[in-house]
PDB file of C-alpha atoms in Angstrom:
ATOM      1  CA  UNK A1435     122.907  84.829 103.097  1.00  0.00           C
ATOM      2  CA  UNK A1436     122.807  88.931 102.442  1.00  0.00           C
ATOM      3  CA  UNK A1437     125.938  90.846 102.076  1.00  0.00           C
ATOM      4  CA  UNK A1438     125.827  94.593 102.344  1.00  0.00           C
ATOM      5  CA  UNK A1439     124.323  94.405 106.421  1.00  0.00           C
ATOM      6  CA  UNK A1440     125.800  97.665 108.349  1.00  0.00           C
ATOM      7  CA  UNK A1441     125.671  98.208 111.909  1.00  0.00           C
ATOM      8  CA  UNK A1442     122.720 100.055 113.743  1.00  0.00           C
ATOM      9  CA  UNK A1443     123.319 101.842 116.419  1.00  0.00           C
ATOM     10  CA  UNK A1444     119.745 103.355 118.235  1.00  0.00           C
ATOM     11  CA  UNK A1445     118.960 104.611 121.430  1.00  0.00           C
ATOM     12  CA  UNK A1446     116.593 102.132 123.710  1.00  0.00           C
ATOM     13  CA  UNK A1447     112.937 103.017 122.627  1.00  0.00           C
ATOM     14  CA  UNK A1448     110.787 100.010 121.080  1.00  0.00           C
ATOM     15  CA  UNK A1449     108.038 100.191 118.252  1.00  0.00           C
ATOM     16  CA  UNK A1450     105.575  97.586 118.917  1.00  0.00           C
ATOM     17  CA  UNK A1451     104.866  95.540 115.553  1.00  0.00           C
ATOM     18  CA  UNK A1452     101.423  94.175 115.425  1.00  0.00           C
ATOM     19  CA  UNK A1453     101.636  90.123 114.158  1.00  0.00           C
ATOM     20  CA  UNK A1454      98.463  88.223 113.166  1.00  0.00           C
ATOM     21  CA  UNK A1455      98.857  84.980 114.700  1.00  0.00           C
ATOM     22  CA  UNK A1456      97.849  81.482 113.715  1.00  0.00           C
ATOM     23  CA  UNK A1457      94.815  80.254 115.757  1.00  0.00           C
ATOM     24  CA  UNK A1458      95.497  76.702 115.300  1.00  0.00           C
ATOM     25  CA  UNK A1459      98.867  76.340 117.902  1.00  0.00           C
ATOM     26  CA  UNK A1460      99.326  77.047 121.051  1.00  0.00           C
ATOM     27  CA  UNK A1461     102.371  78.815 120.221  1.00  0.00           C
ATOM     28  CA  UNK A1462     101.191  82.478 118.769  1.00  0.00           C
ATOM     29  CA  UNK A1463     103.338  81.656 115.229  1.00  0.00           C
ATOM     30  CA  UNK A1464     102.976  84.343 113.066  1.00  0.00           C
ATOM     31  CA  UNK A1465      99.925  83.043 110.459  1.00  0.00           C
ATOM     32  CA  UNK A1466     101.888  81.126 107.312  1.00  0.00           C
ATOM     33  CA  UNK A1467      99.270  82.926 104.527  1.00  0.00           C
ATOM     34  CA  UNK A1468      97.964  86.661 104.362  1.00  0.00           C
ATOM     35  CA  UNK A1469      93.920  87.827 102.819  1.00  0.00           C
ATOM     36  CA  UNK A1470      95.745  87.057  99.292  1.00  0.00           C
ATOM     37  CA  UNK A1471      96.725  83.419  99.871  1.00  0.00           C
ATOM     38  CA  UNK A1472     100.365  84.607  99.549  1.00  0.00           C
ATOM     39  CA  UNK A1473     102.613  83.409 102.331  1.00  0.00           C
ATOM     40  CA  UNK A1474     103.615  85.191 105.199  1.00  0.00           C
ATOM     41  CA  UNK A1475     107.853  85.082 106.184  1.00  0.00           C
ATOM     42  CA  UNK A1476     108.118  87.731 108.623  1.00  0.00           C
ATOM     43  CA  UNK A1477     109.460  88.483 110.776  1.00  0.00           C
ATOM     44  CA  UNK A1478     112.186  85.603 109.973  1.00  0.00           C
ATOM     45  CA  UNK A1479     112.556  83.349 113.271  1.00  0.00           C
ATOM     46  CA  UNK A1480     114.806  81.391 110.926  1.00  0.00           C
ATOM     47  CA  UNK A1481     117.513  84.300 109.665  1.00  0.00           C
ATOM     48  CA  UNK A1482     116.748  87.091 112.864  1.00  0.00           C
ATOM     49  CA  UNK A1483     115.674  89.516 110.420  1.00  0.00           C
ATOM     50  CA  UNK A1484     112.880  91.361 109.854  1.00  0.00           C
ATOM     51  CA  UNK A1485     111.892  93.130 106.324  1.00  0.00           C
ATOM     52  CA  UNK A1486     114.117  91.381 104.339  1.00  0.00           C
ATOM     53  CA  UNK A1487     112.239  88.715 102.502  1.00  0.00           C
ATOM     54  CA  UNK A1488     108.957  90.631 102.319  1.00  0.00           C
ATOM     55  CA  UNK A1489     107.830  94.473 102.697  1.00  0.00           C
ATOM     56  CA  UNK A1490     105.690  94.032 105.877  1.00  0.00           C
ATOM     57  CA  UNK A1491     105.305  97.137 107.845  1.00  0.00           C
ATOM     58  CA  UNK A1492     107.990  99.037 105.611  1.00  0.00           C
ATOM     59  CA  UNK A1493     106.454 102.504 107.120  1.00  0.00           C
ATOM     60  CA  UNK A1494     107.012 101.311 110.507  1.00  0.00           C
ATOM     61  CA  UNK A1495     110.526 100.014 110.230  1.00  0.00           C
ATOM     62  CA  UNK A1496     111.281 103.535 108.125  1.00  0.00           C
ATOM     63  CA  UNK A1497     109.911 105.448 110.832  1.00  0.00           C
ATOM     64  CA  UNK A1498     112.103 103.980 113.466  1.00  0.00           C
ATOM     65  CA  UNK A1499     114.962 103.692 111.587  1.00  0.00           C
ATOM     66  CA  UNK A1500     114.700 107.891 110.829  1.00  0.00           C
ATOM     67  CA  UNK A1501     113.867 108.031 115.041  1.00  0.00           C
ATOM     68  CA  UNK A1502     116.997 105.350 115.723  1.00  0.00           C
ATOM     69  CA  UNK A1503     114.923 103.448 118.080  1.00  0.00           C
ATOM     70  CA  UNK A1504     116.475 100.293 119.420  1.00  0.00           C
ATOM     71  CA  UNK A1505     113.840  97.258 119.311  1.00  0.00           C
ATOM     72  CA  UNK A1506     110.767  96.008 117.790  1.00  0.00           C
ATOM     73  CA  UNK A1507     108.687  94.422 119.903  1.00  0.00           C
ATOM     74  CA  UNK A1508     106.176  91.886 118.606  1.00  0.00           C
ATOM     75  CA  UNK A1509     102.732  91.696 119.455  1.00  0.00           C
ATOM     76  CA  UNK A1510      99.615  90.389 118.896  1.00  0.00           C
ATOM     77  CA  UNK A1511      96.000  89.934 120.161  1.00  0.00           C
ATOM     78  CA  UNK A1512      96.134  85.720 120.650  1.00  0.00           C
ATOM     79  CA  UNK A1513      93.874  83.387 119.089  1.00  0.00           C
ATOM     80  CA  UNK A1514      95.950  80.130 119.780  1.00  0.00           C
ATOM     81  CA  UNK A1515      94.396  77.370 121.349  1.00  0.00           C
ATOM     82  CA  UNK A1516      94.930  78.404 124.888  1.00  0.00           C
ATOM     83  CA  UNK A1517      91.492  79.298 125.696  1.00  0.00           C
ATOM     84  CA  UNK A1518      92.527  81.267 128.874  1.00  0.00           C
ATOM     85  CA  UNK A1519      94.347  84.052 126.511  1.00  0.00           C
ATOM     86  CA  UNK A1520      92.037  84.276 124.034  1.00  0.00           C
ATOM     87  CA  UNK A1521      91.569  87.572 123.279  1.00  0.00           C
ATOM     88  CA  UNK A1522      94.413  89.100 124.803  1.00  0.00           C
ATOM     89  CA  UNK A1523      96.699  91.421 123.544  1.00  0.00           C
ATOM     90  CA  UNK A1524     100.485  89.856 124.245  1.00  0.00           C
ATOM     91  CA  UNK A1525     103.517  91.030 123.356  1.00  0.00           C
ATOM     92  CA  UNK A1526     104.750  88.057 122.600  1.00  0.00           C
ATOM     93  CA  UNK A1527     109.200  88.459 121.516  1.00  0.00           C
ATOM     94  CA  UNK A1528     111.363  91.435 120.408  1.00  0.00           C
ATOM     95  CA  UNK A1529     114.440  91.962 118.601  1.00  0.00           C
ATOM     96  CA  UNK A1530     117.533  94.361 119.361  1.00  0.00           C
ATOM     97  CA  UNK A1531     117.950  96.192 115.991  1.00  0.00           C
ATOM     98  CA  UNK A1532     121.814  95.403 114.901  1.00  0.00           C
ATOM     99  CA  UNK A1533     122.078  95.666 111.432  1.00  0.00           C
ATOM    100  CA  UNK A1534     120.586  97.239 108.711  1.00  0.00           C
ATOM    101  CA  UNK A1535     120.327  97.213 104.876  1.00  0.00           C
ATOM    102  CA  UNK A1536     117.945  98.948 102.385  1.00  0.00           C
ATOM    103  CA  UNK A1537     115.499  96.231 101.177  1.00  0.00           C
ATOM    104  CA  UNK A1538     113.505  98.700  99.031  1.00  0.00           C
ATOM    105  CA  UNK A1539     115.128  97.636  95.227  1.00  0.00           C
ATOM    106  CA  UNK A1540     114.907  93.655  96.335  1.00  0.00           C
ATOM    107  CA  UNK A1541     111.250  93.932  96.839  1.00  0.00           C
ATOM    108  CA  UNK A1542     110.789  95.955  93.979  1.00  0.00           C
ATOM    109  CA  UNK A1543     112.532  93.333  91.955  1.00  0.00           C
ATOM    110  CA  UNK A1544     110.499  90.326  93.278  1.00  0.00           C
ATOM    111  CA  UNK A1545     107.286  91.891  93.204  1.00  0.00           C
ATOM    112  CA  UNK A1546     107.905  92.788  89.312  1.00  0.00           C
ATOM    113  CA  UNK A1547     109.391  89.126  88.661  1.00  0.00           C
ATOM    114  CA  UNK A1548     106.108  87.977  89.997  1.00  0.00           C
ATOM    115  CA  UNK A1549     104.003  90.239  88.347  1.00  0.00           C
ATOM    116  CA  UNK A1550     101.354  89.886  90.076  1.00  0.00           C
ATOM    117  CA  UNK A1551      99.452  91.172  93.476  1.00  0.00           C
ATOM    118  CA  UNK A1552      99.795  94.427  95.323  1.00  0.00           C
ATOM    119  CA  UNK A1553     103.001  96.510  95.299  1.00  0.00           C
ATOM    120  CA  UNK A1554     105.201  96.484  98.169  1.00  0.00           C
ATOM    121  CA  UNK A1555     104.260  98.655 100.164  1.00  0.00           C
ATOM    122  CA  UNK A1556     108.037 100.904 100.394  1.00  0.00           C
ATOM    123  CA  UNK A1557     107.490 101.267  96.513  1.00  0.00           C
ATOM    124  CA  UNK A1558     106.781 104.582  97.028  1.00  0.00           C
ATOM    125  CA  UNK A1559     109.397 105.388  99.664  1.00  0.00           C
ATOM    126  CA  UNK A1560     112.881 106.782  99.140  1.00  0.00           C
ATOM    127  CA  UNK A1561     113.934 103.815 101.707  1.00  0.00           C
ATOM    128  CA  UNK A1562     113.277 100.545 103.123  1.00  0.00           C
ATOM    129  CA  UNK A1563     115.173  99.553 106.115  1.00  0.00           C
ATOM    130  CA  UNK A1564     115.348  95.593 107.290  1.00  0.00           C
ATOM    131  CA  UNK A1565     116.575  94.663 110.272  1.00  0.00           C
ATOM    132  CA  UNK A1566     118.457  91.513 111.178  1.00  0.00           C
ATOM    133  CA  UNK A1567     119.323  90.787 115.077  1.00  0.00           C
ATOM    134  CA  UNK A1568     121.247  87.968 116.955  1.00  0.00           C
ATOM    135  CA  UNK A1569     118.741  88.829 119.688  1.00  0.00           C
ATOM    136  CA  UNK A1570     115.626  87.597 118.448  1.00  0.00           C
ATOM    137  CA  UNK A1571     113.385  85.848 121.068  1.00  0.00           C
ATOM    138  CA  UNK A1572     110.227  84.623 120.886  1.00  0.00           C
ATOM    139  CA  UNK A1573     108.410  83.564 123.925  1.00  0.00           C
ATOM    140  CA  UNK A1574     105.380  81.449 125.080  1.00  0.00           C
ATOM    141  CA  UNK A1575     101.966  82.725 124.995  1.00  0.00           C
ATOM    142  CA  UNK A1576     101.395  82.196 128.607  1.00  0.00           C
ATOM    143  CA  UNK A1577     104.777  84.599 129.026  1.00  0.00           C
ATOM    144  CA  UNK A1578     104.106  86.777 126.823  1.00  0.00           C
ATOM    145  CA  UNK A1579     103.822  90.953 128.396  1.00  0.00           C
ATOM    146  CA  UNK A1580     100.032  91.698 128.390  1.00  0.00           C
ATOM    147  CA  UNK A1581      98.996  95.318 126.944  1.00  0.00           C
ATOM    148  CA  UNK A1582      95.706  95.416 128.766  1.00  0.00           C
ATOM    149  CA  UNK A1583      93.121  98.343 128.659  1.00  0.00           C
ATOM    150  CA  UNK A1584      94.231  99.032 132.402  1.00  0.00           C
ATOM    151  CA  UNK A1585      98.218  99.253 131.944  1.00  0.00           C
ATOM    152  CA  UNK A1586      97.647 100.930 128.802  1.00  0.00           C
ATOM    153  CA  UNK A1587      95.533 104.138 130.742  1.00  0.00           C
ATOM    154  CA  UNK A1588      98.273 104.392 133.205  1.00  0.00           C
ATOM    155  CA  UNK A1589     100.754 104.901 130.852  1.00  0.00           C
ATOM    156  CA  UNK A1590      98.653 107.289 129.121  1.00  0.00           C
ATOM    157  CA  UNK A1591      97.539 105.774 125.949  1.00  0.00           C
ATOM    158  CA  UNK A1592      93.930 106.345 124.779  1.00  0.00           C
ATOM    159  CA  UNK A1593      91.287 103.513 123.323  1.00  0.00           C
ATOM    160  CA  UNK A1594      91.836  99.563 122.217  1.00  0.00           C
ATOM    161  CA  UNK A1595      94.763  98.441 120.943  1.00  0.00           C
ATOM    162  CA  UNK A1596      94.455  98.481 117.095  1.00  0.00           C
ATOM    163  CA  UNK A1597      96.775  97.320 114.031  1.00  0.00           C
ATOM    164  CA  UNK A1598      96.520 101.104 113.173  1.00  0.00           C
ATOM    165  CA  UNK A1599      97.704 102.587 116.398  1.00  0.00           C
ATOM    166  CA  UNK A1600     101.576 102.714 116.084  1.00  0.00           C
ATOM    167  CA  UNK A1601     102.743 102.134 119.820  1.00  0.00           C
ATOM    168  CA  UNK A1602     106.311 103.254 120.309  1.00  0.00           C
ATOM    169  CA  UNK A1603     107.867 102.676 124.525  1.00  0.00           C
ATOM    170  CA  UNK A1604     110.360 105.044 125.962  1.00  0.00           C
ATOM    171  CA  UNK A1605     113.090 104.128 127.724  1.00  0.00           C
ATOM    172  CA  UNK A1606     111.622 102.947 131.335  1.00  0.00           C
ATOM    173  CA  UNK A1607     108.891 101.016 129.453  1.00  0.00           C
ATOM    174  CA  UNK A1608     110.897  99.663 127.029  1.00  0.00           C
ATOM    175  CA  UNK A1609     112.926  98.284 130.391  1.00  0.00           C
ATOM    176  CA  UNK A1610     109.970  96.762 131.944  1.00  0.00           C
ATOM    177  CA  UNK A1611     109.031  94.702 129.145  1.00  0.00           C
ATOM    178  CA  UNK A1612     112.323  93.513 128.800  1.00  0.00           C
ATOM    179  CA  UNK A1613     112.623  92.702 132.209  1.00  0.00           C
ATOM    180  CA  UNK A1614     109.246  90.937 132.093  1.00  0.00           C
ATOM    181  CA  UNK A1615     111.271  88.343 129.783  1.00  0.00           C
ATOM    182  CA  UNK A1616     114.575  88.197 131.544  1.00  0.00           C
ATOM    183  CA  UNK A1617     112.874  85.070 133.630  1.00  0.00           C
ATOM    184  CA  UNK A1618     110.953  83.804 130.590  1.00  0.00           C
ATOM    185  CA  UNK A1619     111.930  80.525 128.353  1.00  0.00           C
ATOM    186  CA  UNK A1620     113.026  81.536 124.861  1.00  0.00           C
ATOM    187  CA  UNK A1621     110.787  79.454 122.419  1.00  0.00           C
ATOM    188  CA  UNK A1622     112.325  80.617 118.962  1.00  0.00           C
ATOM    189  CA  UNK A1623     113.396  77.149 117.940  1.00  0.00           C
ATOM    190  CA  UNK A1624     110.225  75.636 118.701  1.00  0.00           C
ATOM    191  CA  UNK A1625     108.660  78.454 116.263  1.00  0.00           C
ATOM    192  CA  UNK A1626     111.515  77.733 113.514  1.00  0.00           C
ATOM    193  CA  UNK A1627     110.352  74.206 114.263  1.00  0.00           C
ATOM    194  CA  UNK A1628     106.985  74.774 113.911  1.00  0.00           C
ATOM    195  CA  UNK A1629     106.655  77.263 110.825  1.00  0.00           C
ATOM    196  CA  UNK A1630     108.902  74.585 109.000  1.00  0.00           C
ATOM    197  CA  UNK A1631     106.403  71.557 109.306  1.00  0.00           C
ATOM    198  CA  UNK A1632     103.500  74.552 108.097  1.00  0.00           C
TER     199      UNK A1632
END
């Protein structure tokens, strides 16, 4: 795959990354397209890495890269075919941030080769962290952690859950969504599975 990967060490805060998620499965699979037509391949159920093979959220994974937080967490409001959960916002996986590498001159490179769309967005940053993890679990919808209005108050967040509201979780939250999956089925193959028949 990728030489050059060097170990991350971070303390145990997450950064929740928002996903929009394909309303056609049950499964909330990250959607295989974006607005352009140009496919989606992150975050990379295949490899366990995240930022590599495209520059999505490159300010996010900067940010906690500078703030050595620990996980991503990966959420999203469903729109899957479980009618029950429609609407909700789930956190639906997370991944324990091992290894790192500076993606910023690969995505340059592609985007030029291609010559063609929007820039990347790290273009203009002096850095571009991706992430790749052997801990990379993706769950069912109907275990996914729910980020309702109501648990969101009492831990002292303000409004709706929107793609511009960057969410990071201390340590004891961090732990209770983690634990909240401890129980849960890991699904990731049946995403690889799934994303590879798209």
């Amino acid at each position: 795959m990728i030489a050059n990967w060097q170990d991350y060490r971070g303390k145990d805060e997450g950064v929740l990354i928002h996903l929009t998620t394909s309303p056609t499965h049950e499964l909330p699979l990250r959607e295989t397209s974006d607005e352009q037509g140009d496919p989606v391949l992150e975050p990379s159920y295949e490899t366990g890495t995240f930022g590599v093979l495209q520059c999505i959220e490159g300010r996010t994974r900067l940010a906690a890269y500078k703030a050595r937080r620990r996980y991503f967490l990966f959420g999203t409001r469903y729109q899957g075919t479980l009618e029950s959960l429609q609407g909700r916002f789930l956190i639906i996986g997370y991944m324990r941030l091992e290894k790192t590498l500076d993606a910023r001159k690969r995505h340059t490179h592609k985007w030029m080769e291609k010559n063609a769309g929007s820039a990347p967005e790290c273009v203009d940053q002096e850095s571009c962290p991706a992430f790749q993890s052997s801990e990379m679990n993706f769950y069912g919808a109907a275990d996914g952690f729910e980020l309702s209005e109501e648990l969101m108050r009492q831990w002292g967040y303000k409004g709706k859950i929107t793609k511009q509201m960057k969410l990071t979780f201390s340590e004891d939250k961090l732990a209770l969504i983690l634990n909240h999956f401890k129980e849960k089925t890991i699904r990731t193959a049946e995403y690889q599975e799934a994303v590879s028949r798209e």
